[in-house]
Tab-separated table of C-alpha atoms and ligand atoms in Angstrom:
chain	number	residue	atom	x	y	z
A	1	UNK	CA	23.248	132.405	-86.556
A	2	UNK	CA	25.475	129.901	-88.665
A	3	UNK	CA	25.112	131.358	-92.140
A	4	UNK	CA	27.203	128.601	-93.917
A	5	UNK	CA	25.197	126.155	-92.100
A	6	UNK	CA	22.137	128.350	-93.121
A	7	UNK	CA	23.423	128.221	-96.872
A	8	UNK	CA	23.840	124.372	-97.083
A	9	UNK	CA	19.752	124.164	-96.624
A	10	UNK	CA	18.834	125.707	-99.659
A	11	UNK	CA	19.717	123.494	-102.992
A	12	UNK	CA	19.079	126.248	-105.376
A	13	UNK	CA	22.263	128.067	-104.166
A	14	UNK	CA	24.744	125.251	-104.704
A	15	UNK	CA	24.777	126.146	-108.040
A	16	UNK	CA	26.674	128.381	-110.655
A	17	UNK	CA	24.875	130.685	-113.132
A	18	UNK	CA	26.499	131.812	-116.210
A	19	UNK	CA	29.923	130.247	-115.035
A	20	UNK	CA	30.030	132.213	-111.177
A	21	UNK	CA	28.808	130.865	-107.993
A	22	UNK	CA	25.192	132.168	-108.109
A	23	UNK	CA	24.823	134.835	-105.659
A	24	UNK	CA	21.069	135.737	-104.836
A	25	UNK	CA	20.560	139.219	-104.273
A	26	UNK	CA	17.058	138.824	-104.927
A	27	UNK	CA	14.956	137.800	-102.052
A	28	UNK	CA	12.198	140.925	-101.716
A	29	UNK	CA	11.362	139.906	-105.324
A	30	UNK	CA	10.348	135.825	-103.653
A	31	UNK	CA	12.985	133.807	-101.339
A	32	UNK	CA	14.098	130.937	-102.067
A	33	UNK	CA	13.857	127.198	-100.455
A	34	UNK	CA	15.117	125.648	-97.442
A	35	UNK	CA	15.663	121.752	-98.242
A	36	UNK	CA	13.111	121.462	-95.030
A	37	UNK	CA	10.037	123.465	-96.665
A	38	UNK	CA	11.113	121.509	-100.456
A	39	UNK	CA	10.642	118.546	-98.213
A	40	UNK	CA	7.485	118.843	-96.361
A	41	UNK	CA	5.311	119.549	-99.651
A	42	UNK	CA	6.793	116.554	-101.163
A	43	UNK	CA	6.298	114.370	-97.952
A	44	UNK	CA	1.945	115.632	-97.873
A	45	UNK	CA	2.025	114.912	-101.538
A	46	UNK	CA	3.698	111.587	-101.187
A	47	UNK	CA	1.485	110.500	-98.250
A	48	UNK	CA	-0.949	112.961	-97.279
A	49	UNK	CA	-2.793	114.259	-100.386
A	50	UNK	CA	-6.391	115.084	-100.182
A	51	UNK	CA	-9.176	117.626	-99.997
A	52	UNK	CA	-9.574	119.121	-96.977
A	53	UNK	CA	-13.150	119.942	-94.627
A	54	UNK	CA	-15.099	117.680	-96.687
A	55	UNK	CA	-13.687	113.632	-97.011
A	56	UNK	CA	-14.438	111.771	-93.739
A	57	UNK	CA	-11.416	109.417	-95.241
A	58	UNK	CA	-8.197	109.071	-93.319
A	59	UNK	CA	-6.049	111.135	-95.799
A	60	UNK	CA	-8.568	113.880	-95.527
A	61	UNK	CA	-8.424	114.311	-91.895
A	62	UNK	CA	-5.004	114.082	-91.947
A	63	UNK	CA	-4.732	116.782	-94.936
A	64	UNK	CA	-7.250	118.879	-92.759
A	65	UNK	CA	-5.619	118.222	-89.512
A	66	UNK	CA	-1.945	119.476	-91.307
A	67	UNK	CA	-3.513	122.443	-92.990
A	68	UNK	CA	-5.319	123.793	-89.727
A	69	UNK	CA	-2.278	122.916	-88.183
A	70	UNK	CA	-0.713	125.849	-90.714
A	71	UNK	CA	-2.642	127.865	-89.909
A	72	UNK	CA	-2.140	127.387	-85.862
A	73	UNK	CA	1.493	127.735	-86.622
A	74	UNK	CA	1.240	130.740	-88.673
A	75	UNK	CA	-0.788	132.936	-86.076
A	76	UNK	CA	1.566	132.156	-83.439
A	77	UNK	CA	4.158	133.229	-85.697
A	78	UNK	CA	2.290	137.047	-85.983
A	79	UNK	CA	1.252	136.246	-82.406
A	80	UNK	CA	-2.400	136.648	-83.808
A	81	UNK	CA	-4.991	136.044	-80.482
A	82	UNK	CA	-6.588	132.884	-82.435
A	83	UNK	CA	-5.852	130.982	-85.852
A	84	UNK	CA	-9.536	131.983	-86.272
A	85	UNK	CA	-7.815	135.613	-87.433
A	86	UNK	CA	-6.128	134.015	-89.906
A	87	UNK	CA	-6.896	133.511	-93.569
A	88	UNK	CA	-5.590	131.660	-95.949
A	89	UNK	CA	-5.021	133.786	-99.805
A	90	UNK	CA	-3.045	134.126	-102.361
A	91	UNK	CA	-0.481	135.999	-101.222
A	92	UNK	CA	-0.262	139.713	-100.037
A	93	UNK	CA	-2.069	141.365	-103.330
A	94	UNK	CA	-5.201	139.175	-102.554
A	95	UNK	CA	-4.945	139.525	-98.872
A	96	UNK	CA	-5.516	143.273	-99.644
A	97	UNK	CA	-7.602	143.318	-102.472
A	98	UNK	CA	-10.300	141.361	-100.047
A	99	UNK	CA	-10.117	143.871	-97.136
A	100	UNK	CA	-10.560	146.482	-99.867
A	101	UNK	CA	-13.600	144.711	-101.350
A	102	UNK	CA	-15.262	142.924	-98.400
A	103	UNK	CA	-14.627	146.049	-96.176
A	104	UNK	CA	-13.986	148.899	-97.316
A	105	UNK	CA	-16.288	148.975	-100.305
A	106	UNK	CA	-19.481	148.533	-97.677
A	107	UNK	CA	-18.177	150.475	-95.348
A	108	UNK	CA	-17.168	153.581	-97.291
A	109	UNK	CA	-18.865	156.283	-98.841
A	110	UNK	CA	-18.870	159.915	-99.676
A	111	UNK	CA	-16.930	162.248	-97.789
A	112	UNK	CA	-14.667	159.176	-96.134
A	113	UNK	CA	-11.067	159.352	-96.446
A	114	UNK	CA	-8.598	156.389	-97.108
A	115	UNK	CA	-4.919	157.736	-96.372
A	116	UNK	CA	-1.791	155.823	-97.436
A	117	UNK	CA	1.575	157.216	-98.501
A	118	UNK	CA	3.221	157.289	-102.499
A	119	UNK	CA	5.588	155.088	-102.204
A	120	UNK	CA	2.940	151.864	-101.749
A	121	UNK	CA	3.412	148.922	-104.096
A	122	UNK	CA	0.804	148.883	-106.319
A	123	UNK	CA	-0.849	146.534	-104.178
A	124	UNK	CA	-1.416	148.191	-101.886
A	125	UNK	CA	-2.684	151.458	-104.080
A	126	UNK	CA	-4.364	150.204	-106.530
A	127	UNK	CA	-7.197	148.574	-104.511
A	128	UNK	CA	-7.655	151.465	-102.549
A	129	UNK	CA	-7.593	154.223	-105.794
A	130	UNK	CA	-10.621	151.507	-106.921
A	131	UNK	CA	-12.642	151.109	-103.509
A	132	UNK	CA	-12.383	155.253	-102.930
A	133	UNK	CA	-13.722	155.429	-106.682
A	134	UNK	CA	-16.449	152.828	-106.028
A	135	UNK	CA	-18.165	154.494	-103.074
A	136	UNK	CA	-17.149	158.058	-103.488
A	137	UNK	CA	-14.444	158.173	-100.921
A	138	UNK	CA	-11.741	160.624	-101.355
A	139	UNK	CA	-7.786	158.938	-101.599
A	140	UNK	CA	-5.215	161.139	-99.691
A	141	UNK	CA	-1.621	161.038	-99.655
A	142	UNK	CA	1.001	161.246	-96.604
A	143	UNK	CA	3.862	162.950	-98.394
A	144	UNK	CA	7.321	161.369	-98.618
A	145	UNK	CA	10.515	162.859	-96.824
A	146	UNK	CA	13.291	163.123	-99.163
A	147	UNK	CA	15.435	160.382	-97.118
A	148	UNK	CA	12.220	158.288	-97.375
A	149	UNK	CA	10.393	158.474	-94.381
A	150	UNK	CA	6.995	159.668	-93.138
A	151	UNK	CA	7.046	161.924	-90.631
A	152	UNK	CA	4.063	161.335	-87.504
A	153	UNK	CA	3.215	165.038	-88.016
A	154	UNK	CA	2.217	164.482	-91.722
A	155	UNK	CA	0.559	161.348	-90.595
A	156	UNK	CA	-1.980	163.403	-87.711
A	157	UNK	CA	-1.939	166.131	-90.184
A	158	UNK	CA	-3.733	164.030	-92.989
A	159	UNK	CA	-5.648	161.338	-90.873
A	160	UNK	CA	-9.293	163.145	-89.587
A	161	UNK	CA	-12.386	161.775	-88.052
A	162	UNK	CA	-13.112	161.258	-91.706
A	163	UNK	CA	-10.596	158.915	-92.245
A	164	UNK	CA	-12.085	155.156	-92.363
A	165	UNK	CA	-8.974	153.735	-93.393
A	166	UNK	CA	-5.509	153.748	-93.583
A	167	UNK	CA	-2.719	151.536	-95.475
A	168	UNK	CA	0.746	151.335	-95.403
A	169	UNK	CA	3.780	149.231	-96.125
A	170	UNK	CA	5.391	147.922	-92.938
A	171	UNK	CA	8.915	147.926	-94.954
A	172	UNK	CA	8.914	149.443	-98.562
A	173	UNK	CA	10.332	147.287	-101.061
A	174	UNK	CA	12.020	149.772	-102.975
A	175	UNK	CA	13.244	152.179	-100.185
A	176	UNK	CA	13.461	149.674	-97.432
A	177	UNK	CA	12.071	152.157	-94.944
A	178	UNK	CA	10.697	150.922	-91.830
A	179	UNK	CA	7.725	152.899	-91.075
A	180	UNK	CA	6.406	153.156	-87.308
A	181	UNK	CA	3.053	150.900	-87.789
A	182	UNK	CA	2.480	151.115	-84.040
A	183	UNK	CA	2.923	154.958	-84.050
A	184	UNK	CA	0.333	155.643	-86.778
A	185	UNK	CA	-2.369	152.875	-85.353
A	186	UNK	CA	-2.376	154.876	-82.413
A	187	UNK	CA	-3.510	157.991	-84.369
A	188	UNK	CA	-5.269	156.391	-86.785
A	189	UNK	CA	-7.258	154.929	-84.109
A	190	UNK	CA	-7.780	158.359	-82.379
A	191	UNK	CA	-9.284	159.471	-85.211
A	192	UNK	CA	-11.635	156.219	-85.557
A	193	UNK	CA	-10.286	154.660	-88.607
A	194	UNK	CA	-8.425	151.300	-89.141
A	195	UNK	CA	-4.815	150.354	-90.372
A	196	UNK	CA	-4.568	148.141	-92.756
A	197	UNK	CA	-0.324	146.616	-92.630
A	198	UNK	CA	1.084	145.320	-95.697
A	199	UNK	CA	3.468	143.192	-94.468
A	200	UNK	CA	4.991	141.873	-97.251
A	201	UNK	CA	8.367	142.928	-97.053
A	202	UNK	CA	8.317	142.691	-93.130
A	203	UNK	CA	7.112	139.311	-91.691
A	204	UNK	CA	10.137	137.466	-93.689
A	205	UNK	CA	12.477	139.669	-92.224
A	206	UNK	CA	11.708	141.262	-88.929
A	207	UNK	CA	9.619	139.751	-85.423
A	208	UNK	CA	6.110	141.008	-85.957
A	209	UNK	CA	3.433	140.821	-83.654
A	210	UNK	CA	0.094	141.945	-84.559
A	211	UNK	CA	-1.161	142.726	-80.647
A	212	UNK	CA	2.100	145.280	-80.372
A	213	UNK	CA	1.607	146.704	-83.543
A	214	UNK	CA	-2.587	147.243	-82.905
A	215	UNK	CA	-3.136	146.678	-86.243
A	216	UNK	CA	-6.302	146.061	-87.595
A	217	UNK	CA	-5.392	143.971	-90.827
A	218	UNK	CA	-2.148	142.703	-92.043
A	219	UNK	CA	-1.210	141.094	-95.236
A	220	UNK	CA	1.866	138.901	-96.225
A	221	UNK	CA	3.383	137.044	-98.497
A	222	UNK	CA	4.320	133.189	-97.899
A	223	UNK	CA	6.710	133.048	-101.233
A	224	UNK	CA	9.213	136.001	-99.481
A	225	UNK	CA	9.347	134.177	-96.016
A	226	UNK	CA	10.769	130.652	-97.237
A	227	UNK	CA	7.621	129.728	-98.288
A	228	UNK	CA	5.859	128.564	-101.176
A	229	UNK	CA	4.390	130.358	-103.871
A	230	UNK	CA	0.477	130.869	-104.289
A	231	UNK	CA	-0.197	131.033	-100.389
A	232	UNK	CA	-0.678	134.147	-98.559
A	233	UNK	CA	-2.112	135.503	-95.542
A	234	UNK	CA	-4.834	138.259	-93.904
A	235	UNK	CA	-4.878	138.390	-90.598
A	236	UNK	CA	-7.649	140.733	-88.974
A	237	UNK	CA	-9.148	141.873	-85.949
A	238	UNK	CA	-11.894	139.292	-84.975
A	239	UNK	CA	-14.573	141.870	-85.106
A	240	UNK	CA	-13.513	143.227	-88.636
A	241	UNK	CA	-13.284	139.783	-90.271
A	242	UNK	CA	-16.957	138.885	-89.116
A	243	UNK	CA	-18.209	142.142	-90.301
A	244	UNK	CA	-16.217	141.544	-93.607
A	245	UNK	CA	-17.817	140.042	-96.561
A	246	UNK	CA	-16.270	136.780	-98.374
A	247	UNK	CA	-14.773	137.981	-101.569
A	248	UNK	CA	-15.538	134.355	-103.441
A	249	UNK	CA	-18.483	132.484	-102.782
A	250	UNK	CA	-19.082	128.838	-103.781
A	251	UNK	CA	-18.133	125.412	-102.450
A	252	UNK	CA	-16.923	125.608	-98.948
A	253	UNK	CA	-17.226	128.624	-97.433
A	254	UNK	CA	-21.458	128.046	-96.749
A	255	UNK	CA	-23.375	127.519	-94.047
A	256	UNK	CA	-27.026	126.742	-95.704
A	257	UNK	CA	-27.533	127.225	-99.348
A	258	UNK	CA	-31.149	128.230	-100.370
A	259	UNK	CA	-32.385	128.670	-103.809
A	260	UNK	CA	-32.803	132.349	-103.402
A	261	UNK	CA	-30.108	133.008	-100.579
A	262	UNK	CA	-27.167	131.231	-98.249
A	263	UNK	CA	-25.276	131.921	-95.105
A	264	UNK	CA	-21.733	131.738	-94.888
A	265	UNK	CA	-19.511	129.928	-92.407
A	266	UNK	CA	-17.211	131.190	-89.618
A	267	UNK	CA	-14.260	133.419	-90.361
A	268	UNK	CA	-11.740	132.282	-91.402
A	269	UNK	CA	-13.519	129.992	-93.525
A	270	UNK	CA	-15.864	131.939	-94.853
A	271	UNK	CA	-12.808	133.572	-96.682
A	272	UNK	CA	-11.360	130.280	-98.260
A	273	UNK	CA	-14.344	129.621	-100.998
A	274	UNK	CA	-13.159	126.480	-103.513
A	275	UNK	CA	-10.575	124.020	-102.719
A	276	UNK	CA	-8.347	125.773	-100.632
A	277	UNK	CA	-4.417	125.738	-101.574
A	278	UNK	CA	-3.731	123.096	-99.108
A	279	UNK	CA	0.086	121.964	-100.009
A	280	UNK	CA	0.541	125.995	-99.627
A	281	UNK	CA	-0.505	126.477	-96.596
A	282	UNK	CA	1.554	123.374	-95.328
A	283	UNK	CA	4.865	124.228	-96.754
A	284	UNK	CA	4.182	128.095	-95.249
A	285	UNK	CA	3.488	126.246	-91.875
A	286	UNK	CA	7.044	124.093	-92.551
A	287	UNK	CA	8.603	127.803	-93.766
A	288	UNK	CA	7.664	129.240	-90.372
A	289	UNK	CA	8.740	126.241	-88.346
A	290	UNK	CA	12.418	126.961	-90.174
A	291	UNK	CA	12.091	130.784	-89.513
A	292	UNK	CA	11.034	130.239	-85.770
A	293	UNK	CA	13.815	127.917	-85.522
A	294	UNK	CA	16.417	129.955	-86.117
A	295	UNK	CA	14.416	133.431	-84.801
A	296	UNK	CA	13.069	136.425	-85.963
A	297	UNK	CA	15.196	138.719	-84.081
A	298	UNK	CA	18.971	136.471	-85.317
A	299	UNK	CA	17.017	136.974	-88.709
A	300	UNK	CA	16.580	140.406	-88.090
A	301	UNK	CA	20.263	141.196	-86.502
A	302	UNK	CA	21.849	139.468	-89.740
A	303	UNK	CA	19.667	141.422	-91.961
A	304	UNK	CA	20.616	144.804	-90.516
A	305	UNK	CA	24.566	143.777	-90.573
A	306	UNK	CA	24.201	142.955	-94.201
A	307	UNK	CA	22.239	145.999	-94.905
A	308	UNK	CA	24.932	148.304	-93.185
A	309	UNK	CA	28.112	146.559	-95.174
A	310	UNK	CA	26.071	146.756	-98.073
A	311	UNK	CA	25.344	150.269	-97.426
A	312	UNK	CA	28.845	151.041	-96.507
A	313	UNK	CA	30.648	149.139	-99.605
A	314	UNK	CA	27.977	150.946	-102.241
A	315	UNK	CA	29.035	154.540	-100.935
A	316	UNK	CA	32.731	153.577	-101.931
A	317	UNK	CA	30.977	152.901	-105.628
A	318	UNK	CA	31.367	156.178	-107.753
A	319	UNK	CA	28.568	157.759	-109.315
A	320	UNK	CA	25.746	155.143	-107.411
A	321	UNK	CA	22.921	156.716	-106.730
A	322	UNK	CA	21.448	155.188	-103.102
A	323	UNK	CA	17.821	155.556	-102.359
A	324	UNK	CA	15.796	155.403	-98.904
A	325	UNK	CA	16.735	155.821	-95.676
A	326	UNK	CA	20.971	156.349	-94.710
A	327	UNK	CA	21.232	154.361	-91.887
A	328	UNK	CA	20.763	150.424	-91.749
A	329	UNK	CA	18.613	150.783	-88.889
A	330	UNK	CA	15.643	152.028	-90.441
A	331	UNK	CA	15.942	150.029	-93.483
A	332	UNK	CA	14.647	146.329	-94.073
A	333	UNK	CA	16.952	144.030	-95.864
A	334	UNK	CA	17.767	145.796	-99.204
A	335	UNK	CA	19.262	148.814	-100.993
A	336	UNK	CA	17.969	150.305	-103.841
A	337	UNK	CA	20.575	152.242	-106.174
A	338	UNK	CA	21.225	153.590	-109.757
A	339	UNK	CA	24.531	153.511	-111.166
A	340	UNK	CA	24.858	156.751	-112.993
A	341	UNK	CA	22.903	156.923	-116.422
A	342	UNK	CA	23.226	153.471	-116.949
A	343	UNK	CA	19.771	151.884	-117.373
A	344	UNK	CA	19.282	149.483	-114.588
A	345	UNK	CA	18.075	146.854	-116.909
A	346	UNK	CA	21.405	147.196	-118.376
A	347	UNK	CA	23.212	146.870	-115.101
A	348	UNK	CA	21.239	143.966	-113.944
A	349	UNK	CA	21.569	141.972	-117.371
A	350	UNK	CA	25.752	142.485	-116.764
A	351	UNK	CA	25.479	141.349	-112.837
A	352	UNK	CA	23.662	138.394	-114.186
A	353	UNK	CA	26.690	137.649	-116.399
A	354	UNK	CA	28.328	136.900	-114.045
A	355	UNK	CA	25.960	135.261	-111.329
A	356	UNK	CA	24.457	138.075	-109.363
A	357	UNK	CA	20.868	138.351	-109.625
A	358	UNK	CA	19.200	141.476	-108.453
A	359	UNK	CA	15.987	143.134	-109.446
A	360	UNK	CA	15.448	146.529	-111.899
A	361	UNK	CA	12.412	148.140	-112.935
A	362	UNK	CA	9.843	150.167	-111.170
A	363	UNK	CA	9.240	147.339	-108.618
A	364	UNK	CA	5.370	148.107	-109.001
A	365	UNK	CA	5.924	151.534	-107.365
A	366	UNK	CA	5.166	154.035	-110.504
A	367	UNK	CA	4.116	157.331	-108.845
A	368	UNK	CA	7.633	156.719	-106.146
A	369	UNK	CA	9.357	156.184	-109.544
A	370	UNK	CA	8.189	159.983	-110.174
A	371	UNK	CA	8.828	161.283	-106.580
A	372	UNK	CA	12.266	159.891	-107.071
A	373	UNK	CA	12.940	161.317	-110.646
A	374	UNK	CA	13.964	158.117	-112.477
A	375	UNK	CA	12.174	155.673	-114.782
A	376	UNK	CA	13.968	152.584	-112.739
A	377	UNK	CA	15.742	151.687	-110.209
A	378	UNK	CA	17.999	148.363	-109.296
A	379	UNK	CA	17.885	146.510	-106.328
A	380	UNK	CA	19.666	144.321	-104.161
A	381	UNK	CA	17.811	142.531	-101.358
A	382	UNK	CA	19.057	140.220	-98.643
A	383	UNK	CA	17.843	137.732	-96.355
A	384	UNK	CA	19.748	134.947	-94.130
A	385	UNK	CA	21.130	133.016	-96.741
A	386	UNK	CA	23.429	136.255	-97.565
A	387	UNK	CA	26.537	136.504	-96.767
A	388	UNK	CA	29.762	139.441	-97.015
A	389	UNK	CA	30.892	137.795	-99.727
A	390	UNK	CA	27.852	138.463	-101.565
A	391	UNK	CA	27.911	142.036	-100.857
A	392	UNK	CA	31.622	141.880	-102.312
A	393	UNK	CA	30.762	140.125	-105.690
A	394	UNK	CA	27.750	142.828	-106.049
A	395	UNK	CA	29.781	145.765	-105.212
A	396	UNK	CA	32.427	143.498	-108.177
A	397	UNK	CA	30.450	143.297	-110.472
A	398	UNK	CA	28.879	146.571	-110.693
A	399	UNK	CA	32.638	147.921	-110.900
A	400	UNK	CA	32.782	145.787	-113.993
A	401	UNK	CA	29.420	147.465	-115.322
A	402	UNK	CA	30.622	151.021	-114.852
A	403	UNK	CA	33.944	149.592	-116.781
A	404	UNK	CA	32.122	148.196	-119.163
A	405	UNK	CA	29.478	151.208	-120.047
A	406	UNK	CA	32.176	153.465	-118.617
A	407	UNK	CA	30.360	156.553	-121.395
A	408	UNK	CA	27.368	156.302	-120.136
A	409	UNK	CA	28.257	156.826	-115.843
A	410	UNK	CA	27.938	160.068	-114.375
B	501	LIG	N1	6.959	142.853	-104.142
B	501	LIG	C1	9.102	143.005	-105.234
B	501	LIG	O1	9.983	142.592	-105.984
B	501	LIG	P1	2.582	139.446	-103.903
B	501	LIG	O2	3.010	139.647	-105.327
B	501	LIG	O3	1.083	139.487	-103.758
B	501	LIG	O4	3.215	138.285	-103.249
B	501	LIG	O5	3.159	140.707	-103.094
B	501	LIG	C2	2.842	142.008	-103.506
B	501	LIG	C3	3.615	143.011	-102.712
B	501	LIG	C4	2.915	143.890	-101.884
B	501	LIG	N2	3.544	144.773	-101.112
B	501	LIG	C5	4.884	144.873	-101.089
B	501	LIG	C6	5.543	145.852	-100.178
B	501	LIG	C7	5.653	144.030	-101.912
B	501	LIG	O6	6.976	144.136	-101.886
B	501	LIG	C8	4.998	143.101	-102.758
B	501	LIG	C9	5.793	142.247	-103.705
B	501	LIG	C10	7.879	142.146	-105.019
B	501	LIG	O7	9.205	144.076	-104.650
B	501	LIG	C11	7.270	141.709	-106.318
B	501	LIG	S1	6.604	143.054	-107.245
């Protein structure tokens, strides 16, 4: 994998910010462009432009013929069995919101369990805390190792026959853990229930296919893969999908409209009510071409290189705080850290003086906030535009933060 190659793709980063060569530390937060995805939407726009499943119009079959051609490319990227599985959202928090409201709010109720772990995004809480709450089920937690893991034992200890559901983060974005989807389907499966993947901080970064994994839903992101923003995914078990309900209903998604009652159409388009966001899905079709192109495992192997010098450069950074797993190996791309008392707002704002952008806040993870004692953390994420270089100006510029709030550390 030629990362200056790589580099030359995306526009945004031949730039400077604040006087320094930008250096975009960034990426779990939303990726950026590849010159090849920027030129694709422009290119339907320019030529292509239309609704889609409705015009018998050239430009309408050929915007319908590119956006189920998205959605072709975009299960053999997950190596789905059929596009059929997958659905076109939003992004990751709608993909998961609509499993939680067109599944598991009819088919919970009293006495169910929904397990997931603390250290979800709130995306992948939230909906859950609100469907158990709706039908009565009860919301139960797999507790966090201190290095950031889950162990399987904790998993089979918490998941029972009662357990309808379970949901967990493929990769957390704050603690980069890898967790062992395939593992826990197995005994979630044992036990009856279904696994529901949020795979928003995995499918841009590592090969995932849904058949190995067993999973029964997965959500993802297109805006942290190279894609655009405003497109998502769900992909789910043919079975699951047809017993779903739509979330939206209107234009689109019907079969036969009645006065008094309609029937919907086929998933996945009985999931895509309204206009659906057509340029989106095209430009996450061009974002996987790009990905494919290059490969999910080189993606992968450059990830975890990254991950490990930035792992090892960090430790040589007095008084940072590293979060998550030690080794590279069981971490996506990123490292989450606090530089002694220093707020990480503060630490950020002086990176960003002098062109390193990286994230700080609670990265919509409140209750890990409290497991890990802090208000905040900082984070630096990778992806293949990255580079050693980068690694150096981060681990440079936090030097000059400690200098520069030098009080405040330890
Ligand atoms: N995390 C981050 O900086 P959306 O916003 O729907 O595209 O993705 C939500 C989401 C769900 N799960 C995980 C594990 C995520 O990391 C995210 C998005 C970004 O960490 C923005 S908060």
């Amino acid at each position: 994998m030629n990362v200056v190659e790589i580099r030359k793709d995306f526009p945004i980063l031949q730039q400077t910010v604040n006087g320094h060569p930008l250096v975009y530390l960034d990426s779990a937060a939303t990726s950026q462009k590849p010159r090849q995805v920027i030129e694709v939407l422009c290119r339907y726009y320019e030529t292509d432009n239309a609704n889609v499943h409705r015009g018998v119009h050239t430009l309408g079959t050929r915007a319908t013929e590119a956006y189920e051609l998205a959605r072709e490319k975009v299960a053999r990227f997950i190596n789905a069995p059929s596009p059929l599985q997958v659905v076109f959202t939003r992004g990751t928090t709608e993909s998961l919101n609509m499993v939680a409201y067109g599944w598991a709010r009819r088919k919970l109720g009293p006495g169910d369990e929904i397990v997931t772990t603390p250290a979800e995004h709130h995306s992948n809480l939230i909906p859950w805390q609100q469907a158990a709450r709706a039908t009565g089920a009860t919301l139960k937690y797999v507790p966090l190792q201190p290095d950031g893991t889950i162990s399987l034992e904790d998993v089979r200890a918490a998941v029972t026959p009662r357990t309808k559901l379970m949901a967990i983060a493929h990769v957390s974005n704050v603690l980069g853990t890898i967790h062992p989807v395939r593992e826990i389907a197995e005994i979630v499966h044992q036990a009856g229930g279904i696994l529901v993947v949020d795979g928003a901080q995995s499918v841009p970064h590592l090969p995932v296919d849904v058949q190995a994994l067993d999973c029964d839903f997965l959500a993802f992101s297109g805006h942290k893969m190279c894609g655009p923003t405003g497109i998502g995914v769900l992909y789910g078990k043919k079975r699951l999908l047809d017993e779903m309900e739509p979330t939206y209903f209107g234009g689109e998604m019907i079969d036969v409209v009645e006065l008094y009652e309609s029937t919907w159409k086929e998933t996945p388009w009985k999931f895509e009510g309204g206009t659906p966001i057509i340029a989106g899905a095209i430009g996450l079709g061009a974002a996987v071409d790009y990905l494919s192109q290059i490969g999910m495992q080189e993606i992968r192997n450059h990830d975890l290189r990254i991950t490990a010098y930035a792992l090892e450069r960090l430790r040589e950074v007095e008084d940072l705080a590293i979060y998550g797993p030690a080794e590279a190996e069981r971490r996506g791309g990123l490292v989450t850290f606090n530089l002694g008392q220093i707020h990480p707002h503060d630490v950020s704002t002086v990176l960003d003086a002098q062109g390193v952008a990286i994230r700080a806040g609670h990265h919509c993870a409140q209750p890990l906030m409290r497991i890990l004692n802090v208000p905040a953390t900082a984070r630096a994420s990778f992806y293949l535009y990255n580079t050693e270089e980068d690694i150096d100006a981060l681990v440079r510029a936090l030097r000059s933060a400690k200098e520069f709030f030098g009080h405040a550390v330890g």
